[in-house]
Short mmCIF file of C-alpha atoms in Angstrom, two decimals:
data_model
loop_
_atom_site.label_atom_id
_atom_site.label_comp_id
_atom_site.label_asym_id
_atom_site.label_seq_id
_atom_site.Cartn_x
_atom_site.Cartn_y
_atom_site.Cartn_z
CA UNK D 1 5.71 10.31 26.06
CA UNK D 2 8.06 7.20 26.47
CA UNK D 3 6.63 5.91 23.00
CA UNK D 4 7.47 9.45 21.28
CA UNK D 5 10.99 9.42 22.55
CA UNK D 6 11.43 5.71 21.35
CA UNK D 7 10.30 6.66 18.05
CA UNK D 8 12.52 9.86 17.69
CA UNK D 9 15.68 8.10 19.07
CA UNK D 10 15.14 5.10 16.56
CA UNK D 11 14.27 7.53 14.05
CA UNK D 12 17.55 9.11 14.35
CA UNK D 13 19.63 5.59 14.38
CA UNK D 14 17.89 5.04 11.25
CA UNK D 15 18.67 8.18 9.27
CA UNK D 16 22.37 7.92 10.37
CA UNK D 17 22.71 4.09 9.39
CA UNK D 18 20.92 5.66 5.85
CA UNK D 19 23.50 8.68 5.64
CA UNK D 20 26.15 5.46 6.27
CA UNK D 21 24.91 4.01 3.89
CA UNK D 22 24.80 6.61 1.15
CA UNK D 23 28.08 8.53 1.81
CA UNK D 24 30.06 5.01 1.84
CA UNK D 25 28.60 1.89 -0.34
CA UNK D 26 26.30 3.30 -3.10
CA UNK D 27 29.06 3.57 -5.20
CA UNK D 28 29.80 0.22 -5.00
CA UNK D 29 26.41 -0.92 -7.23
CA UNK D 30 25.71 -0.55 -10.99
CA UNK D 31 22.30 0.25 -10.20
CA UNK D 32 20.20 1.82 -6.51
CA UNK D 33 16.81 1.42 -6.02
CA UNK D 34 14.89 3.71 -3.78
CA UNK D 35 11.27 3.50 -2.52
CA UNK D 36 9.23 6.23 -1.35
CA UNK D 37 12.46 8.17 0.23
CA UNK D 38 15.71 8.00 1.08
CA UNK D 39 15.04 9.11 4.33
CA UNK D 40 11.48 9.96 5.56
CA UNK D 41 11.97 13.51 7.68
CA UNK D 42 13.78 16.93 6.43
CA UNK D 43 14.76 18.43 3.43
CA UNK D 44 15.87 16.15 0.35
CA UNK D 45 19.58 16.83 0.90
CA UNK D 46 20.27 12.65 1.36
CA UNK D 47 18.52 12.65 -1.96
CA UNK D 48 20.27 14.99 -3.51
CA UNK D 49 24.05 13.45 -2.41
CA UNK D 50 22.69 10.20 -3.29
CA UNK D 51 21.47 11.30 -7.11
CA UNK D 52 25.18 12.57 -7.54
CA UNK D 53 26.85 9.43 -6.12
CA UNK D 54 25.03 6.78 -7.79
CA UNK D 55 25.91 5.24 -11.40
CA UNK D 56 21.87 4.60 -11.95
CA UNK D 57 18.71 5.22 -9.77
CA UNK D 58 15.53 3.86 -9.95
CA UNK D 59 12.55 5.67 -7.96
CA UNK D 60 9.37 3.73 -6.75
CA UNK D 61 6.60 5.94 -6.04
CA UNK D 62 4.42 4.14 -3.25
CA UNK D 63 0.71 4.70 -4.71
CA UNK D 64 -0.04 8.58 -4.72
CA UNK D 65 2.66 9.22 -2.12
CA UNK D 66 2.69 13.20 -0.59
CA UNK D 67 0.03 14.15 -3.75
CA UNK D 68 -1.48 16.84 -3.61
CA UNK D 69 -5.00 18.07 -4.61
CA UNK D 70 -3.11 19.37 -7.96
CA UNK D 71 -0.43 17.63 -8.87
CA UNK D 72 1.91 15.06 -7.70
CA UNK D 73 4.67 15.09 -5.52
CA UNK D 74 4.07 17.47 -2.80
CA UNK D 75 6.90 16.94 -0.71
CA UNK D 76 10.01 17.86 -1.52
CA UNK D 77 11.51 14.56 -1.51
CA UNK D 78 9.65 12.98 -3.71
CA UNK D 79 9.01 15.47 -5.91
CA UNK D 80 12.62 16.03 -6.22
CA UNK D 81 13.79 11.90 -6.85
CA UNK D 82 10.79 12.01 -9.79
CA UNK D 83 12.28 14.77 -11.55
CA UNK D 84 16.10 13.31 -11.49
CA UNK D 85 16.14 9.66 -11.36
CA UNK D 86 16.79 7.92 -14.20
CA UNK D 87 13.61 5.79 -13.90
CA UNK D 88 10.50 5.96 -12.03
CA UNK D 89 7.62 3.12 -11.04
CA UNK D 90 4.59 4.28 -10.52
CA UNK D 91 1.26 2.37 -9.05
CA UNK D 92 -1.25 3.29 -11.84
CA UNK D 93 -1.29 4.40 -15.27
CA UNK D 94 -2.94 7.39 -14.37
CA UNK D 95 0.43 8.40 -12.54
CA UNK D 96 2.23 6.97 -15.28
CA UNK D 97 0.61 9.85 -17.72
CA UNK D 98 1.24 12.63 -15.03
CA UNK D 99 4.80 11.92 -13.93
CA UNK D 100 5.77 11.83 -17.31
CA UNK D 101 5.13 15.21 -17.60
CA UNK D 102 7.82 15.47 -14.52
CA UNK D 103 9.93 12.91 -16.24
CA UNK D 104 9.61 10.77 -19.56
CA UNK D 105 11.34 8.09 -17.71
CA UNK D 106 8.43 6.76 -16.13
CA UNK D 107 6.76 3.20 -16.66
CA UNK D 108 3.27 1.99 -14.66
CA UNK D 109 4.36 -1.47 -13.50
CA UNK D 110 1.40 -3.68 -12.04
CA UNK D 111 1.31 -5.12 -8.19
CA UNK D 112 1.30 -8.95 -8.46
CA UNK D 113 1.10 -12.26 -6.53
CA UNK D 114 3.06 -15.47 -6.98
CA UNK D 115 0.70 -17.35 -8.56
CA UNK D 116 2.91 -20.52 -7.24
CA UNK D 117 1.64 -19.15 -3.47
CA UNK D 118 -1.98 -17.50 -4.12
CA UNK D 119 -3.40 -20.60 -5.13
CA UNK D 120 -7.70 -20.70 -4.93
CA UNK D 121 -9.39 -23.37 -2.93
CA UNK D 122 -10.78 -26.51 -4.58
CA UNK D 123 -13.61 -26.56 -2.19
CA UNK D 124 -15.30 -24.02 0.24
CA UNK D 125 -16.60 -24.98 3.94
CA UNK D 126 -19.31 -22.19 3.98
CA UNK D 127 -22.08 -23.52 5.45
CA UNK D 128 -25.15 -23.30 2.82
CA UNK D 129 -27.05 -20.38 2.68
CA UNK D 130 -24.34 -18.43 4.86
CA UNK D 131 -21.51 -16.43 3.18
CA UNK D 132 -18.01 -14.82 4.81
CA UNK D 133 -18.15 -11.31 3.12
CA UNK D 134 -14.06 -10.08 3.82
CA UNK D 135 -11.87 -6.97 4.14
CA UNK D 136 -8.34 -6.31 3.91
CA UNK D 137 -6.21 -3.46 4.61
CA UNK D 138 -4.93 -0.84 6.90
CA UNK D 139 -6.28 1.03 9.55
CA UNK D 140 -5.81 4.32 7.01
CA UNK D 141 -7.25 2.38 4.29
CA UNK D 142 -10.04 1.16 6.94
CA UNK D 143 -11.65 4.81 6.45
CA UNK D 144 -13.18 4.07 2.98
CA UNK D 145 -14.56 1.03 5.12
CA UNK D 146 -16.57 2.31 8.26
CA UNK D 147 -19.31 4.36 6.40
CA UNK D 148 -20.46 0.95 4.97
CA UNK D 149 -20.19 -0.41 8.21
CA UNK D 150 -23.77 -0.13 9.28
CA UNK D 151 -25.27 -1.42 5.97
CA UNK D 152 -23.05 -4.24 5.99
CA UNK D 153 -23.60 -5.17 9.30
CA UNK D 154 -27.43 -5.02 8.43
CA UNK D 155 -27.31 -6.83 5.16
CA UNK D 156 -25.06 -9.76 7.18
CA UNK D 157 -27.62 -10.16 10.13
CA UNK D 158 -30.66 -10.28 8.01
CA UNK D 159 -29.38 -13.02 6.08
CA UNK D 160 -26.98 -15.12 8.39
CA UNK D 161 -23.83 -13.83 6.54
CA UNK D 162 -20.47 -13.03 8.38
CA UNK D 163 -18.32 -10.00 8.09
CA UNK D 164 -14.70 -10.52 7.89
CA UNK D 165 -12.14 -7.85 8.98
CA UNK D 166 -8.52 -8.63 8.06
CA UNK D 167 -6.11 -5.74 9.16
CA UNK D 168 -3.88 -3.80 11.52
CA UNK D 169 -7.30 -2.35 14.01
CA UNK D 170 -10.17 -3.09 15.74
CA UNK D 171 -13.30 -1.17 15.74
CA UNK D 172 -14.39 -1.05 19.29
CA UNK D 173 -17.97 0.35 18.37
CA UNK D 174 -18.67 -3.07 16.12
CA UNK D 175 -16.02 -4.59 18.80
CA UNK D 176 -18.90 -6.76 20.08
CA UNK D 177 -21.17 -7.21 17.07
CA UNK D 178 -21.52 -11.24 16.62
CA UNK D 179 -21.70 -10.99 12.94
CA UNK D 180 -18.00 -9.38 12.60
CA UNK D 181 -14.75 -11.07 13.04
CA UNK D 182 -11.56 -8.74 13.56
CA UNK D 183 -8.70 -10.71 12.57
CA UNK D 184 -5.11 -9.22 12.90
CA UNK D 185 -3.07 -9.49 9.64
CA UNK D 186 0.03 -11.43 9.27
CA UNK D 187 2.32 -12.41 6.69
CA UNK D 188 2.47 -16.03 7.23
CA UNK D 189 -1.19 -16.19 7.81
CA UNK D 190 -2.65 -14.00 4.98
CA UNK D 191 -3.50 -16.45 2.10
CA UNK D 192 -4.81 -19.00 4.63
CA UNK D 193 -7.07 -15.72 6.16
CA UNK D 194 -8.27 -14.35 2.56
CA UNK D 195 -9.19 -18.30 1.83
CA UNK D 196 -12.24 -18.11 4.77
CA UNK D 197 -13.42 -14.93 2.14
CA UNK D 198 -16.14 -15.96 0.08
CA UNK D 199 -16.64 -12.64 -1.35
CA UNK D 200 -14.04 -9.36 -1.10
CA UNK D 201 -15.13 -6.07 -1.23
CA UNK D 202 -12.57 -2.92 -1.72
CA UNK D 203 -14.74 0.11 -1.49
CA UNK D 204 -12.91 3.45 -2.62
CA UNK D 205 -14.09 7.16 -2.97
CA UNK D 206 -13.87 8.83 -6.25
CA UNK D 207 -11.14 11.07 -4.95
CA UNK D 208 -7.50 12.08 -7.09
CA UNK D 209 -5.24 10.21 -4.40
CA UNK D 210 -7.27 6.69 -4.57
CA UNK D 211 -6.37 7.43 -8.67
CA UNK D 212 -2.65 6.34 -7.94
CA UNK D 213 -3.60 3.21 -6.01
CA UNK D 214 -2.80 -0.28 -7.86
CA UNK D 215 -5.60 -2.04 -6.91
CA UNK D 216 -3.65 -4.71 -5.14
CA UNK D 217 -6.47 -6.33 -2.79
CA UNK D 218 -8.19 -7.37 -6.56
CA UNK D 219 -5.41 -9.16 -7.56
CA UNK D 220 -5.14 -10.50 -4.57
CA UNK D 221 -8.96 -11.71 -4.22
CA UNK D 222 -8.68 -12.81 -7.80
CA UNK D 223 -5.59 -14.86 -7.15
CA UNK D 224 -7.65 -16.60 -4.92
CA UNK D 225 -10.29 -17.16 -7.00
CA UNK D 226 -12.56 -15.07 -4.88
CA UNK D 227 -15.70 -12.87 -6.22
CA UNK D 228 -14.75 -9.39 -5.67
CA UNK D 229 -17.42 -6.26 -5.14
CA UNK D 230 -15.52 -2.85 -5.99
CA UNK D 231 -15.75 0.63 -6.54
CA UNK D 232 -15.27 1.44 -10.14
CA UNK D 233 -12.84 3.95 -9.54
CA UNK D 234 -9.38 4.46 -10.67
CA UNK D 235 -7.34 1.32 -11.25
CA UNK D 236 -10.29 -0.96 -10.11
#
């Protein structure tokens, strides 16, 4: 209960600082960028004051954000910036062709690395005949993960491999499994994490909402240099 009333309470110190915002300094810029929402609760009235008061807006639609089964843009918010703004970025250029139906102004622009940072390895320390197959992503994202779980975990203990789970959770069922390695992620540590990766994997259902995401754990594998095992879905 103490955590919910945290989160409300900062929730509401944010939104105000964003009305603040909006109502007094947006005018002050040729150009405002907005991604995902303005604010993330209620009705798109913020939205709709800050279309009116800004000289140009530029939307950023995070992946297939609020899509529904149908079509995109199920909340209101988001729905409403892709229809008014005078560009939008989408994730994938399968969003590209459907919000251009909402609005011609729409581009696909790729996720990338700096290649001056995501630099491969000149040499690997995997012992011989062992390999480090990795992960990396979210706890939401972890769901396309766990129902290859048990095969994995099979496939690594028959043949002295090592499962490597870069993210935001821990699995308390494979918790105590000696062929997995949970490793919280961090910004300053994730290029140095993805380099113990001898192989990625990104495993994604053939579902409409995975059709909007950019693909981003490729690039980075590939950025890396690292052999990467995907579904050929979407963007992939």
């Amino acid at each position: 209960k103490v955590f919910a009333v945290i989160v409300a309470l900062l929730t509401i110190y944010c939104s105000f600082k964003r009305w603040v915002t909006v109502l007094w300094k947006v005018r002050q810029f040729d150009c405002v960028y907005v991604f995902m929402w303005a604010t993330p609760v209620g009705s798109p009235i913020l939205e709709f004051i800050l279309r009116h008061l800004s000289k140009r807006l530029v939307y950023d639609m995070e992946d297939s954000i609020d899509a529904g089964s149908s079509w995109i843009g199920k909340s209101a918010k988001s729905r409403y910036l892709l229809k008014v703004s005078d560009a939008n970025i989408v994730s994938s250029s399968f969003l590209e062709k459907r919000i251009r139906q909402i609005n011609p102004n729409s581009y696909y622009i790729s996720s990338s690395v700096d290649l001056n940072k995501w630099l491969p390895l000149e040499e690997r320390s995997t012992a011989p005949g062992s390999a480090v197959i990795g992960w990396t992503g979210t706890f939401s994202s972890g769901a396309y993960l766990t129902p290859l779980l048990p095969h994995l975990v099979d496939f690594c203990q028959k043949n002295n491999h090592k499962l490597l789970i870069i993210g935001d959770f821990i699995l308390t069922e494979y918790a105590n499994v000696n062929c997995i390695e949970f490793r919280q992620w961090s910004k300053e540590d994730e290029i140095s994490d993805l380099h113990d990766i001898d192989i990625g994997i990104y495993p994604l259902p053939d579902k409409e909402w995975v059709y909007g995401k950019s693909g981003l754990k490729l690039i980075q594998y590939l950025a890396l240099g690292i052999p990467q095992v995907s579904s050929n879905v979407g963007m992939n």
